[in-house]
XYZ file of C-alpha atoms in Angstrom:
453
model
C -35.415 7.703 33.980
C -32.813 5.412 32.484
C -33.962 1.979 31.325
C -34.435 2.313 27.569
C -36.733 -0.321 26.070
C -35.703 -1.881 22.772
C -38.918 -2.362 20.793
C -37.411 -5.390 19.031
C -36.859 -7.166 22.373
C -39.929 -6.118 24.303
C -40.882 -9.147 26.401
C -43.912 -7.399 27.801
C -46.458 -9.598 29.553
C -49.488 -9.227 31.734
C -47.302 -10.160 34.706
C -45.285 -6.938 34.354
C -45.807 -5.435 37.844
C -45.381 -1.851 36.646
C -47.971 -2.293 33.933
C -50.279 -4.118 36.308
C -50.085 -1.190 38.707
C -50.934 1.246 35.904
C -53.941 -0.909 34.961
C -55.072 -1.020 38.565
C -54.953 2.739 39.033
C -56.400 3.959 35.721
C -60.019 3.598 36.821
C -59.329 5.483 40.039
C -57.538 8.276 38.186
C -60.303 8.648 35.600
C -62.991 8.529 38.298
C -61.288 11.219 40.373
C -60.896 13.393 37.269
C -64.632 13.088 36.541
C -65.387 14.313 40.074
C -63.848 17.664 39.180
C -66.741 19.592 37.653
C -64.933 21.301 34.780
C -68.069 22.247 32.857
C -67.274 24.530 29.941
C -70.319 26.533 28.875
C -68.226 28.831 26.701
C -69.296 31.742 28.941
C -66.706 32.980 31.473
C -69.544 33.922 33.820
C -70.922 30.386 34.094
C -68.102 27.915 33.368
C -66.109 26.003 35.968
C -62.382 26.581 35.337
C -60.029 23.636 34.888
C -57.505 24.674 37.534
C -58.449 22.105 40.242
C -58.215 19.236 37.754
C -54.966 20.606 36.313
C -53.428 20.865 39.790
C -54.493 17.274 40.461
C -52.729 16.128 37.272
C -49.589 18.092 38.167
C -49.541 16.522 41.628
C -49.900 12.999 40.243
C -47.084 13.579 37.763
C -44.876 15.180 40.397
C -45.231 12.113 42.627
C -43.241 10.054 40.090
C -40.562 12.608 39.284
C -41.966 14.702 36.444
C -41.215 18.384 36.248
C -44.418 20.085 35.180
C -45.273 23.491 33.777
C -48.593 24.974 34.869
C -49.944 27.697 32.613
C -53.161 29.670 32.914
C -54.167 30.698 29.442
C -56.308 33.533 28.171
C -57.971 36.274 30.178
C -60.167 34.179 32.468
C -58.557 33.098 35.771
C -58.271 29.390 36.401
C -58.004 28.114 32.815
C -55.297 25.684 33.823
C -53.001 23.694 31.526
C -50.266 21.260 32.562
C -47.367 20.304 30.294
C -44.577 17.829 31.068
C -41.726 16.660 28.845
C -40.143 13.209 29.170
C -36.730 13.065 27.454
C -36.268 10.180 25.035
C -33.306 8.017 24.162
C -32.894 9.730 20.787
C -33.200 13.479 21.349
C -32.677 14.099 17.630
C -35.882 12.338 16.637
C -39.086 14.285 16.322
C -40.983 14.221 19.578
C -44.482 12.886 20.233
C -47.203 15.043 21.793
C -49.886 13.237 23.809
C -52.630 15.732 24.566
C -56.010 15.651 26.253
C -58.492 18.217 27.506
C -59.739 18.603 31.059
C -62.997 20.446 30.342
C -66.359 18.836 29.643
C -69.695 19.925 28.214
C -72.612 20.643 30.585
C -74.759 17.839 32.019
C -78.198 17.989 33.657
C -78.206 15.622 36.677
C -81.990 15.174 36.451
C -81.567 13.346 33.124
C -78.923 10.882 34.332
C -79.112 7.474 36.027
C -76.146 8.489 38.188
C -74.864 11.950 39.071
C -72.752 13.095 36.107
C -69.897 14.203 38.361
C -69.897 11.185 40.674
C -67.314 9.167 38.769
C -69.323 6.128 39.834
C -68.106 2.628 39.013
C -71.026 0.234 38.647
C -72.176 -2.521 36.308
C -68.559 -2.822 35.048
C -68.653 0.753 33.697
C -67.176 4.073 34.797
C -69.948 6.676 34.624
C -69.902 10.443 34.387
C -69.485 13.482 32.204
C -66.124 13.072 30.516
C -66.010 9.277 30.783
C -65.838 9.204 26.980
C -64.959 12.819 26.150
C -62.260 12.680 27.321
C -61.259 11.975 30.903
C -60.964 8.308 29.961
C -57.984 9.094 27.736
C -56.640 11.623 30.255
C -56.762 8.890 32.899
C -55.029 6.377 30.611
C -52.380 8.940 29.699
C -51.793 9.848 33.329
C -51.593 6.198 34.412
C -49.124 5.415 31.621
C -46.977 8.487 32.275
C -46.822 7.580 35.968
C -45.793 4.033 35.031
C -42.954 5.320 32.826
C -41.737 7.703 35.518
C -42.101 5.289 38.419
C -40.286 2.460 36.633
C -37.497 4.607 35.213
C -38.325 3.865 31.581
C -36.861 6.058 28.874
C -39.012 6.134 25.732
C -37.384 5.997 22.281
C -38.004 9.725 21.715
C -39.179 12.756 23.637
C -42.787 12.634 24.775
C -44.646 15.797 25.719
C -47.748 15.266 27.828
C -50.258 18.108 27.692
C -53.464 18.378 29.744
C -55.438 21.288 28.401
C -58.271 23.737 29.004
C -61.171 24.901 26.836
C -61.263 22.309 24.059
C -65.055 22.147 24.243
C -65.282 25.816 23.269
C -62.722 25.623 20.464
C -59.520 25.870 22.523
C -59.319 29.667 22.393
C -58.306 29.679 26.067
C -56.336 26.441 25.811
C -54.506 24.858 22.884
C -54.924 27.840 20.570
C -53.596 30.205 23.222
C -50.629 27.947 23.989
C -49.716 27.552 20.320
C -49.829 31.327 19.895
C -48.071 32.292 23.144
C -46.067 29.283 24.403
C -45.061 27.227 21.341
C -41.692 26.439 22.931
C -43.469 23.988 25.236
C -44.000 21.756 22.201
C -40.649 22.337 20.522
C -39.474 19.408 18.432
C -42.813 17.577 18.387
C -43.596 16.296 14.905
C -46.513 13.974 15.674
C -49.402 13.988 18.115
C -52.104 11.663 19.398
C -55.304 12.461 21.248
C -59.017 11.644 21.378
C -61.748 10.163 19.163
C -59.735 7.389 17.582
C -58.346 3.970 18.417
C -61.703 2.600 19.545
C -63.098 -0.640 18.180
C -66.147 -1.259 16.017
C -67.499 -4.726 15.363
C -68.972 -5.631 11.990
C -70.891 -8.750 10.955
C -69.363 -12.115 11.869
C -67.430 -10.503 14.708
C -64.925 -8.717 12.474
C -63.350 -6.055 14.675
C -61.566 -2.930 13.475
C -60.006 -0.027 15.346
C -60.612 3.384 13.806
C -57.592 5.701 13.737
C -58.626 9.293 13.251
C -56.587 10.885 10.470
C -58.823 13.819 9.530
C -61.302 16.302 10.977
C -63.836 18.471 9.261
C -63.456 22.209 9.633
C -65.677 23.994 12.136
C -67.518 27.207 11.445
C -69.957 28.664 13.948
C -72.011 30.887 11.699
C -74.204 33.817 12.728
C -76.941 34.799 10.254
C -78.573 38.197 10.508
C -81.427 39.931 8.661
C -82.227 43.616 9.124
C -85.554 45.191 8.152
C -88.002 47.914 9.244
C -89.452 47.625 12.732
C -93.180 48.147 13.114
C -96.420 47.395 14.900
C -97.505 43.763 14.780
C -101.118 44.695 14.026
C -100.348 46.322 10.684
C -99.563 45.010 7.196
C -95.790 44.606 7.142
C -94.170 43.037 4.088
C -90.599 43.824 5.161
C -90.322 41.436 8.133
C -86.882 40.393 9.398
C -88.247 37.333 11.202
C -89.980 36.033 8.081
C -86.968 36.600 5.848
C -84.630 34.908 8.301
C -86.986 31.976 8.860
C -87.247 31.371 5.132
C -83.463 31.479 4.723
C -82.894 29.145 7.680
C -85.469 26.699 6.334
C -83.769 26.651 2.932
C -80.420 25.989 4.549
C -81.784 23.304 6.878
C -83.285 21.437 3.926
C -80.260 21.840 1.653
C -78.086 18.802 0.933
C -74.480 19.532 0.083
C -72.877 17.282 -2.565
C -71.068 14.057 -1.746
C -67.299 14.512 -1.813
C -65.063 11.576 -0.885
C -61.602 12.525 0.310
C -58.693 10.157 0.933
C -59.504 9.316 4.572
C -63.114 8.442 3.809
C -62.237 6.431 0.694
C -59.631 4.441 2.617
C -62.155 3.761 5.366
C -64.871 2.564 2.975
C -62.384 0.458 1.004
C -61.171 -1.091 4.245
C -64.681 -1.928 5.385
C -65.365 -3.485 1.977
C -62.276 -5.654 2.320
C -63.273 -6.776 5.827
C -66.970 -7.356 5.204
C -67.562 -7.677 1.474
C -70.000 -4.754 1.572
C -70.023 -2.317 -1.315
C -70.407 1.454 -1.132
C -71.587 2.636 -4.566
C -71.570 6.423 -4.900
C -74.977 6.399 -6.605
C -76.502 5.175 -3.309
C -73.813 6.031 -0.804
C -76.192 7.218 1.919
C -78.087 3.925 1.761
C -74.883 1.889 1.781
C -73.471 3.792 4.762
C -76.672 3.007 6.680
C -75.406 -0.596 6.823
C -72.788 0.613 9.307
C -75.477 0.910 11.973
C -74.662 3.294 14.818
C -71.389 4.230 13.150
C -73.313 5.638 10.191
C -74.044 8.816 12.169
C -70.339 9.676 12.110
C -69.381 8.329 8.687
C -72.480 9.764 7.022
C -71.450 13.203 8.219
C -68.009 12.917 6.606
C -69.087 12.475 2.992
C -70.525 15.980 2.632
C -70.492 19.399 4.259
C -73.046 19.985 7.011
C -74.844 23.206 8.007
C -77.291 22.653 10.850
C -79.336 25.595 12.223
C -79.171 25.424 16.011
C -80.459 28.703 17.511
C -82.911 31.518 16.690
C -83.116 34.943 18.302
C -85.509 37.743 17.365
C -87.898 40.207 18.909
C -88.686 41.443 22.392
C -92.503 41.790 22.451
C -95.380 39.916 20.846
C -96.863 42.969 19.105
C -93.590 44.479 17.829
C -92.004 43.436 14.557
C -88.271 43.611 15.268
C -85.696 45.284 13.084
C -83.168 42.439 13.487
C -83.470 38.654 13.514
C -80.541 36.285 14.065
C -79.811 32.582 13.798
C -76.846 30.365 14.671
C -75.683 27.571 12.379
C -73.164 24.836 13.135
C -71.186 24.240 9.931
C -68.758 21.357 9.428
C -66.701 21.584 6.242
C -64.654 18.927 4.463
C -60.930 19.510 3.826
C -60.450 21.500 0.631
C -64.106 22.520 0.412
C -64.011 25.932 2.093
C -64.356 28.074 -1.050
C -67.057 25.888 -2.585
C -68.927 25.838 0.715
C -68.939 29.650 0.871
C -70.224 29.889 -2.682
C -72.985 27.360 -2.120
C -73.957 28.934 1.195
C -74.360 32.350 -0.429
C -76.599 30.865 -3.135
C -78.855 29.154 -0.613
C -79.209 32.102 1.755
C -79.580 34.891 -0.777
C -78.143 38.412 -0.804
C -80.045 39.924 2.133
C -78.734 37.629 4.856
C -75.615 38.877 6.638
C -73.057 36.247 7.608
C -70.290 36.316 10.192
C -68.426 33.464 11.824
C -65.618 32.116 13.923
C -64.072 28.857 12.908
C -61.263 26.355 12.875
C -59.817 24.769 9.721
C -60.059 21.142 8.583
C -57.145 18.859 9.434
C -55.938 15.811 7.516
C -52.860 13.600 7.574
C -51.883 10.410 5.767
C -52.546 6.958 7.214
C -48.989 5.810 6.798
C -45.554 5.799 8.373
C -43.895 4.280 11.411
C -46.355 5.811 13.861
C -49.298 4.096 12.161
C -47.431 0.792 12.102
C -46.676 1.237 15.802
C -50.361 1.822 16.570
C -51.225 -1.410 14.777
C -48.498 -3.384 16.570
C -49.607 -2.067 19.940
C -53.225 -3.027 19.304
C -52.212 -6.494 18.048
C -50.275 -7.057 21.254
C -53.572 -6.979 23.170
C -56.015 -8.029 20.439
C -54.538 -10.446 17.879
C -57.651 -10.001 15.700
C -57.265 -6.216 15.512
C -57.464 -4.459 12.165
C -56.906 -0.732 11.802
C -58.733 1.674 9.518
C -58.341 5.428 9.019
C -61.379 7.640 9.307
C -62.470 11.251 9.406
C -64.357 12.552 12.412
C -67.247 14.945 11.962
C -66.322 17.050 14.992
C -63.094 18.770 15.962
C -60.293 18.508 18.513
C -57.249 20.441 19.668
C -55.403 18.861 16.727
C -56.579 21.903 14.768
C -54.268 24.036 16.874
C -51.290 21.702 17.062
C -51.309 21.069 13.318
C -50.352 24.747 12.975
C -46.992 23.815 14.524
C -46.397 21.301 11.727
C -47.436 18.177 13.611
C -49.144 15.216 11.994
C -52.103 14.610 14.292
C -53.972 11.366 14.931
C -56.835 10.272 17.134
C -55.590 7.287 19.134
C -57.308 6.706 22.469
C -57.379 2.894 22.329
C -60.498 1.147 23.650
C -61.764 -2.347 22.933
C -65.532 -1.936 23.179
C -68.437 -4.388 23.443
C -70.007 -4.986 20.041
C -73.443 -3.958 21.297
C -72.366 -0.610 22.804
C -73.565 2.475 20.892
C -70.345 4.336 21.608
C -70.925 7.318 19.322
C -74.152 8.182 21.176
C -72.214 8.615 24.435
C -70.210 11.626 23.230
C -71.904 14.573 24.974
C -74.783 12.191 25.738
C -76.825 11.334 28.818
C -75.407 8.502 30.964
C -71.951 8.851 29.405
C -69.888 5.842 30.452
C -66.961 3.652 29.446
C -66.337 -0.045 30.242
C -63.790 -0.614 32.986
C -62.178 -3.388 30.932
C -61.785 -0.922 28.041
C -59.818 1.462 30.253
C -57.506 -1.341 31.339
C -57.101 -2.488 27.732
C -56.345 1.056 26.575
C -53.730 1.508 29.276
C -51.909 -1.632 28.167
C -52.009 -0.569 24.510
C -50.917 2.993 25.262
C -48.077 1.711 27.443
C -46.775 -0.464 24.600
C -47.189 2.355 22.086
C -45.312 4.970 24.123
C -42.487 2.577 25.029
C -41.881 1.426 21.450
C -42.861 4.251 19.083
C-alpha cells in the first residue's frame, strides 16, 4: 500500500475505476452481511453469534492484502470481532478508528414485506434487518477498505477498522470487552467514526442538512423492585407489592423531566434556525420541535432525560398476592445530569421502591476541528448543497466504550436520503431498508473522507 493521496491535489472523479468498483460492490457486500442472521437477544441461550459474519469480513479484507485479527470476546463462544490496521503516511498522527457492529436486534418475519434476513434488493432499496442499523455502514466501510487495499492507497494517517459483536446489548461482549482486555488493538487512535450520523434531512424549500452525531445520552437499564407480605388474594390485604409498584411505575411514566439544552442540542437548533428561519423558544420548545416532523422523535428526546417503563413482572397465581413485584425502565440521561436524575428519580418513586441498574455513560465531543471540516468537504464533494449540523442521539453506540480510551467519537455513516423517507422509524423497525443510491453515495463520501482526513 504505497500511493499516498495528497488531499490538496485530489482529482477524484466518478470515472475513478477503483471507486466505481467499490460503489458497484457495496450493495452486494451489505446484502450478504444481512443474510447472516446475527440476532442479538441479549440472552446467550437464544442469540445467534456473530462469528460467521466476522469470518466473512475477515475473508473479504484478506482478499485485498489486509492482515486481520479475529477475537472472540466474553464467555460466550462465537462472539466474533475483526480488527485490521492500515498504516498511514504519517505514523505520528493520531489514528482514526472506523467501527461498526455485526449484530442486529430480533425481527419477526411474519410482520415484514420481505424476509428480514433475505438481503433483498427491490424497488431501489436494500431490505433486511441491519439495512439501517448498521450493516449498511459495515458494507460501506468494507467496500472502502477493500478499495484502499486493492488500489494500494496509503491514507494520511493510520486507520483501524473494527467490526464488532454485541453492540445491541450494550457491547459487554464486544467493544467493552475489547477496551478492557485488548486496548492495544486501538493504540494511537484519537478519533473515531461510526453509526447514526452523516445522514441527510430535508427541511422546507429543499434545504438539506447532514447530521453529524457529536453526543449520546447515557443509558441506564433500571430494575425497580417492591417487597411486601404475601397472602391470599381473597382477603383484605393493604400491603400489596403489585399495587405499590404499579403506583410508582405510573408516577414515573407520567413524570416529565425538565428541559436542559446542552451544547450539541443548542448548536443543532441554532443551525436549523439559520437554515430555515424557524425559532425554538424555550417557553414552547416541545411545540417548536414538532415542526421538525419525523426528526422530532429524536430531537425531542434529547432536550430532557427520559425514563420509560418497559416491562412488568409479578406473581405466579391469580389468587396469591406475591411478596415481590418488579419492573424494568429504560432510562436515557443527558450529559452532566446523572446526579440530578438520581435525585429526581428517588423523589418520584418514593422510599419503598428498590432500584438497581446497569448502564453506560453519556458521551459528548465538540463539533470542531480538522475532522469535522473533512466530513463537510467530503459531503460537499458529492452534494454541493450539503450543510452539516451537530446533534445528540437519544440512543447509544459503541462510542461509549471507545471514548474511555480518550477518543473523540462521531457518528458519520454518510447517506443522502429521499426527503419523504421516515428514516428514524426504520431503526429497529419493520421493513428496515436503505436506498441503493444512498449506499453508493455513502461509499463515495467515505472513500473521500478516509483518503483525505
